[in-house]
mmCIF file with all atom_site columns, C-alpha atoms in Angstrom:
data_model
loop_
_atom_site.group_PDB
_atom_site.id
_atom_site.type_symbol
_atom_site.label_atom_id
_atom_site.label_alt_id
_atom_site.label_comp_id
_atom_site.label_asym_id
_atom_site.label_entity_id
_atom_site.label_seq_id
_atom_site.pdbx_PDB_ins_code
_atom_site.Cartn_x
_atom_site.Cartn_y
_atom_site.Cartn_z
_atom_site.occupancy
_atom_site.B_iso_or_equiv
_atom_site.pdbx_formal_charge
_atom_site.auth_seq_id
_atom_site.auth_comp_id
_atom_site.auth_asym_id
_atom_site.auth_atom_id
_atom_site.pdbx_PDB_model_num
ATOM 1   C CA . GLY A 1 1   ? -27.650 42.048 -22.936 1.00 92.00 ? 1451 GLY A CA 1
ATOM 2   C CA . GLN A 1 2   ? -24.826 43.364 -22.359 1.00 95.00 ? 1452 GLN A CA 1
ATOM 3   C CA . LEU A 1 3   ? -23.056 45.513 -19.508 1.00 98.00 ? 1453 LEU A CA 1
ATOM 4   C CA . MET A 1 4   ? -20.040 46.623 -19.135 1.00 96.00 ? 1454 MET A CA 1
ATOM 5   C CA . GLU A 1 5   ? -18.101 48.695 -15.815 1.00 95.00 ? 1455 GLU A CA 1
ATOM 6   C CA . PHE A 1 6   ? -16.055 51.747 -16.134 1.00 94.00 ? 1456 PHE A CA 1
ATOM 7   C CA . GLY A 1 7   ? -14.199 53.868 -13.472 1.00 95.00 ? 1457 GLY A CA 1
ATOM 8   C CA . GLY A 1 8   ? -11.708 51.394 -11.265 1.00 94.00 ? 1458 GLY A CA 1
ATOM 9   C CA . GLY A 1 9   ? -8.019  52.018 -10.806 1.00 97.00 ? 1459 GLY A CA 1
ATOM 10  C CA . PRO A 1 10  ? -5.316  52.980 -8.111  1.00 98.00 ? 1460 PRO A CA 1
ATOM 11  C CA . VAL A 1 11  ? -6.553  55.166 -5.186  1.00 98.00 ? 1461 VAL A CA 1
ATOM 12  C CA . GLN A 1 12  ? -5.069  56.172 -1.699  1.00 98.00 ? 1462 GLN A CA 1
ATOM 13  C CA . PRO A 1 13  ? -6.727  54.868 1.108   1.00 98.00 ? 1463 PRO A CA 1
ATOM 14  C CA . GLY A 1 14  ? -9.544  57.756 2.451   1.00 98.00 ? 1464 GLY A CA 1
ATOM 15  C CA . GLY A 1 15  ? -9.690  58.720 -1.844  1.00 98.00 ? 1465 GLY A CA 1
ATOM 16  C CA . SER A 1 16  ? -12.783 58.831 -3.583  1.00 98.00 ? 1466 SER A CA 1
ATOM 17  C CA . LEU A 1 17  ? -13.811 56.347 -6.598  1.00 98.00 ? 1467 LEU A CA 1
ATOM 18  C CA . ARG A 1 18  ? -17.136 56.694 -9.209  1.00 98.00 ? 1468 ARG A CA 1
ATOM 19  C CA . LEU A 1 19  ? -17.550 53.772 -10.973 1.00 98.00 ? 1469 LEU A CA 1
ATOM 20  C CA . SER A 1 20  ? -20.514 53.141 -13.410 1.00 98.00 ? 1470 SER A CA 1
ATOM 21  C CA . CYS A 1 21  ? -21.524 50.592 -15.342 1.00 98.00 ? 1471 CYS A CA 1
ATOM 22  C CA . GLU A 1 22  ? -24.402 50.717 -18.922 1.00 98.00 ? 1472 GLU A CA 1
ATOM 23  C CA . ALA A 1 23  ? -26.270 48.428 -19.959 1.00 98.00 ? 1473 ALA A CA 1
ATOM 24  C CA . SER A 1 24  ? -27.602 48.185 -23.029 1.00 97.00 ? 1474 SER A CA 1
ATOM 25  C CA . GLY A 1 25  ? -30.362 45.237 -24.802 1.00 95.00 ? 1475 GLY A CA 1
ATOM 26  C CA . ILE A 1 26  ? -32.302 44.972 -21.216 1.00 94.00 ? 1476 ILE A CA 1
ATOM 27  C CA . ALA A 1 27  ? -35.463 46.279 -19.966 1.00 94.00 ? 1477 ALA A CA 1
ATOM 28  C CA . PHE A 1 28  ? -33.215 48.018 -17.485 1.00 96.00 ? 1478 PHE A CA 1
ATOM 29  C CA . ASN A 1 29  ? -36.669 49.560 -15.311 1.00 96.00 ? 1479 ASN A CA 1
ATOM 30  C CA . PHE A 1 30  ? -37.449 46.268 -14.032 1.00 96.00 ? 1480 PHE A CA 1
ATOM 31  C CA . TYR A 1 31  ? -34.637 44.972 -13.187 1.00 97.00 ? 1481 TYR A CA 1
ATOM 32  C CA . ASP A 1 32  ? -32.699 45.218 -10.041 1.00 97.00 ? 1482 ASP A CA 1
ATOM 33  C CA . VAL A 1 33  ? -29.280 46.490 -10.457 1.00 98.00 ? 1483 VAL A CA 1
ATOM 34  C CA . GLY A 1 34  ? -25.670 46.371 -8.004  1.00 98.00 ? 1484 GLY A CA 1
ATOM 35  C CA . TRP A 1 35  ? -22.294 45.581 -7.404  1.00 98.00 ? 1485 TRP A CA 1
ATOM 36  C CA . TYR A 1 36  ? -20.783 42.815 -6.030  1.00 98.00 ? 1486 TYR A CA 1
ATOM 37  C CA . ARG A 1 37  ? -16.693 42.707 -5.381  1.00 98.00 ? 1487 ARG A CA 1
ATOM 38  C CA . GLN A 1 38  ? -14.706 39.716 -5.284  1.00 98.00 ? 1488 GLN A CA 1
ATOM 39  C CA . ALA A 1 39  ? -10.596 39.800 -3.827  1.00 96.00 ? 1489 ALA A CA 1
ATOM 40  C CA . PRO A 1 40  ? -7.838  37.448 -4.519  1.00 91.00 ? 1490 PRO A CA 1
ATOM 41  C CA . GLY A 1 41  ? -8.455  34.275 -2.584  1.00 94.00 ? 1491 GLY A CA 1
ATOM 42  C CA . ASN A 1 42  ? -12.052 35.223 -1.208  1.00 95.00 ? 1492 ASN A CA 1
ATOM 43  C CA . ALA A 1 43  ? -15.394 34.609 -2.330  1.00 97.00 ? 1493 ALA A CA 1
ATOM 44  C CA . ARG A 1 44  ? -17.554 37.156 -4.598  1.00 96.00 ? 1494 ARG A CA 1
ATOM 45  C CA . GLU A 1 45  ? -19.610 39.375 -1.846  1.00 97.00 ? 1495 GLU A CA 1
ATOM 46  C CA . LYS A 1 46  ? -23.188 41.562 -2.975  1.00 98.00 ? 1496 LYS A CA 1
ATOM 47  C CA . VAL A 1 47  ? -21.944 45.065 -2.011  1.00 98.00 ? 1497 VAL A CA 1
ATOM 48  C CA . ALA A 1 48  ? -24.415 47.468 -2.949  1.00 98.00 ? 1498 ALA A CA 1
ATOM 49  C CA . SER A 1 49  ? -27.486 47.165 -4.791  1.00 98.00 ? 1499 SER A CA 1
ATOM 50  C CA . ILE A 1 50  ? -31.339 48.640 -5.913  1.00 98.00 ? 1500 ILE A CA 1
ATOM 51  C CA . THR A 1 51  ? -34.599 47.906 -7.215  1.00 97.00 ? 1501 THR A CA 1
ATOM 52  C CA . PRO A 1 52  ? -37.108 49.237 -9.941  1.00 96.00 ? 1502 PRO A CA 1
ATOM 53  C CA . ASN A 1 53  ? -39.059 50.172 -6.659  1.00 96.00 ? 1503 ASN A CA 1
ATOM 54  C CA . TRP A 1 54  ? -35.424 52.287 -5.750  1.00 96.00 ? 1504 TRP A CA 1
ATOM 55  C CA . ASN A 1 55  ? -34.965 50.255 -2.286  1.00 97.00 ? 1505 ASN A CA 1
ATOM 56  C CA . SER A 1 56  ? -31.196 50.470 -1.715  1.00 98.00 ? 1506 SER A CA 1
ATOM 57  C CA . TYR A 1 57  ? -28.970 47.873 0.113   1.00 98.00 ? 1507 TYR A CA 1
ATOM 58  C CA . TYR A 1 58  ? -25.607 48.238 0.966   1.00 98.00 ? 1508 TYR A CA 1
ATOM 59  C CA . SER A 1 59  ? -22.865 45.272 3.140   1.00 98.00 ? 1509 SER A CA 1
ATOM 60  C CA . ASP A 1 60  ? -22.054 46.523 6.249   1.00 98.00 ? 1510 ASP A CA 1
ATOM 61  C CA . ASP A 1 61  ? -18.582 47.026 5.086   1.00 97.00 ? 1511 ASP A CA 1
ATOM 62  C CA . VAL A 1 62  ? -19.612 49.381 3.705   1.00 98.00 ? 1512 VAL A CA 1
ATOM 63  C CA . LYS A 1 63  ? -22.660 51.391 4.534   1.00 98.00 ? 1513 LYS A CA 1
ATOM 64  C CA . GLY A 1 64  ? -22.180 55.137 4.810   1.00 98.00 ? 1514 GLY A CA 1
ATOM 65  C CA . ARG A 1 65  ? -18.827 55.147 2.503   1.00 98.00 ? 1515 ARG A CA 1
ATOM 66  C CA . PHE A 1 66  ? -20.666 53.170 -0.771  1.00 98.00 ? 1516 PHE A CA 1
ATOM 67  C CA . THR A 1 67  ? -23.664 55.157 -2.288  1.00 98.00 ? 1517 THR A CA 1
ATOM 68  C CA . ILE A 1 68  ? -25.306 53.332 -5.378  1.00 98.00 ? 1518 ILE A CA 1
ATOM 69  C CA . VAL A 1 69  ? -26.926 54.914 -7.998  1.00 97.00 ? 1519 VAL A CA 1
ATOM 70  C CA . ARG A 1 70  ? -29.560 54.175 -10.760 1.00 98.00 ? 1520 ARG A CA 1
ATOM 71  C CA . ASP A 1 71  ? -30.639 55.992 -13.539 1.00 97.00 ? 1521 ASP A CA 1
ATOM 72  C CA . ASN A 1 72  ? -33.049 54.512 -15.613 1.00 97.00 ? 1522 ASN A CA 1
ATOM 73  C CA . ALA A 1 73  ? -32.798 57.296 -18.982 1.00 97.00 ? 1523 ALA A CA 1
ATOM 74  C CA . ARG A 1 74  ? -29.062 56.321 -19.662 1.00 97.00 ? 1524 ARG A CA 1
ATOM 75  C CA . LEU A 1 75  ? -29.610 52.822 -18.434 1.00 98.00 ? 1525 LEU A CA 1
ATOM 76  C CA . THR A 1 76  ? -26.483 52.676 -15.624 1.00 98.00 ? 1526 THR A CA 1
ATOM 77  C CA . VAL A 1 77  ? -25.891 52.256 -12.060 1.00 98.00 ? 1527 VAL A CA 1
ATOM 78  C CA . ALA A 1 78  ? -23.301 54.078 -10.695 1.00 98.00 ? 1528 ALA A CA 1
ATOM 79  C CA . LEU A 1 79  ? -21.001 52.970 -7.521  1.00 98.00 ? 1529 LEU A CA 1
ATOM 80  C CA . GLN A 1 80  ? -19.648 56.333 -5.740  1.00 98.00 ? 1530 GLN A CA 1
ATOM 81  C CA . MET A 1 81  ? -16.995 55.180 -2.914  1.00 98.00 ? 1531 MET A CA 1
ATOM 82  C CA . THR A 1 82  ? -15.641 57.204 -0.249  1.00 98.00 ? 1532 THR A CA 1
ATOM 83  C CA . ASN A 1 83  ? -13.527 56.660 2.236   1.00 98.00 ? 1533 ASN A CA 1
ATOM 84  C CA . LEU A 1 84  ? -11.532 53.954 0.630   1.00 98.00 ? 1534 LEU A CA 1
ATOM 85  C CA . LYS A 1 85  ? -9.483  51.532 2.771   1.00 98.00 ? 1535 LYS A CA 1
ATOM 86  C CA . PRO A 1 86  ? -7.321  48.683 1.735   1.00 97.00 ? 1536 PRO A CA 1
ATOM 87  C CA . GLU A 1 87  ? -9.881  45.705 1.971   1.00 97.00 ? 1537 GLU A CA 1
ATOM 88  C CA . ASP A 1 88  ? -11.835 47.308 -0.510  1.00 98.00 ? 1538 ASP A CA 1
ATOM 89  C CA . THR A 1 89  ? -9.443  46.123 -3.019  1.00 98.00 ? 1539 THR A CA 1
ATOM 90  C CA . ALA A 1 90  ? -10.908 43.857 -5.102  1.00 98.00 ? 1540 ALA A CA 1
ATOM 91  C CA . VAL A 1 91  ? -12.744 42.956 -9.017  1.00 98.00 ? 1541 VAL A CA 1
ATOM 92  C CA . TYR A 1 92  ? -16.168 44.946 -8.727  1.00 98.00 ? 1542 TYR A CA 1
ATOM 93  C CA . TYR A 1 93  ? -18.825 43.463 -11.347 1.00 98.00 ? 1543 TYR A CA 1
ATOM 94  C CA . CYS A 1 94  ? -21.648 44.675 -11.803 1.00 98.00 ? 1544 CYS A CA 1
ATOM 95  C CA . TYR A 1 95  ? -25.349 42.781 -11.802 1.00 98.00 ? 1545 TYR A CA 1
ATOM 96  C CA . ALA A 1 96  ? -28.738 43.535 -13.214 1.00 98.00 ? 1546 ALA A CA 1
ATOM 97  C CA . ALA A 1 97  ? -31.481 40.408 -12.231 1.00 96.00 ? 1547 ALA A CA 1
ATOM 98  C CA . ARG A 1 98  ? -34.468 39.677 -12.188 1.00 94.00 ? 1548 ARG A CA 1
ATOM 99  C CA . PRO A 1 99  ? -37.339 36.729 -10.981 1.00 86.00 ? 1549 PRO A CA 1
ATOM 100 C CA . GLN A 1 100 ? -37.696 34.183 -13.999 1.00 85.00 ? 1550 GLN A CA 1
ATOM 101 C CA . ASP A 1 101 ? -34.602 34.981 -16.056 1.00 88.00 ? 1551 ASP A CA 1
ATOM 102 C CA . ARG A 1 102 ? -30.961 34.727 -16.026 1.00 90.00 ? 1552 ARG A CA 1
ATOM 103 C CA . SER A 1 103 ? -28.601 37.429 -14.354 1.00 95.00 ? 1553 SER A CA 1
ATOM 104 C CA . PHE A 1 104 ? -25.935 40.199 -16.300 1.00 97.00 ? 1554 PHE A CA 1
ATOM 105 C CA . TRP A 1 105 ? -22.431 40.492 -15.473 1.00 97.00 ? 1555 TRP A CA 1
ATOM 106 C CA . GLY A 1 106 ? -19.851 42.983 -16.204 1.00 97.00 ? 1556 GLY A CA 1
ATOM 107 C CA . GLN A 1 107 ? -16.710 41.785 -17.045 1.00 96.00 ? 1557 GLN A CA 1
ATOM 108 C CA . GLY A 1 108 ? -15.022 43.674 -14.076 1.00 97.00 ? 1558 GLY A CA 1
ATOM 109 C CA . THR A 1 109 ? -13.418 46.201 -13.606 1.00 97.00 ? 1559 THR A CA 1
ATOM 110 C CA . GLN A 1 110 ? -10.494 46.542 -10.369 1.00 98.00 ? 1560 GLN A CA 1
ATOM 111 C CA . VAL A 1 111 ? -9.890  48.646 -8.207  1.00 98.00 ? 1561 VAL A CA 1
ATOM 112 C CA . THR A 1 112 ? -6.725  48.938 -6.209  1.00 98.00 ? 1562 THR A CA 1
ATOM 113 C CA . VAL A 1 113 ? -7.002  51.174 -2.814  1.00 98.00 ? 1563 VAL A CA 1
ATOM 114 C CA . SER A 1 114 ? -2.834  51.294 -1.363  1.00 97.00 ? 1564 SER A CA 1
ATOM 115 C CA . SER A 1 115 ? -0.509  54.213 -0.021  1.00 95.00 ? 1565 SER A CA 1
#
């Protein structure tokens, strides 16, 4: 299985960015999928996720600003980010996980929020 992220880059505070993650080689429909991020010097933290039953989770830091979108037909999970803040600057990783199976991770994509 493989995950590949797209869509990172620089953005000004208050701006928007959409990250996309494409999966291949896994039974995507059966996996929890979502996004983590890691800023320099910080631990990797969970940002958002969505289950096969369409239950979503958002960290308190991003609730109301980020939206996770799952497309089982296209094997993709996207993260729509709005009202971005400098503290959102990090490498963003998509993942796919399910019980009793290994997890899959993308290679990461850099998001830099700066004026």
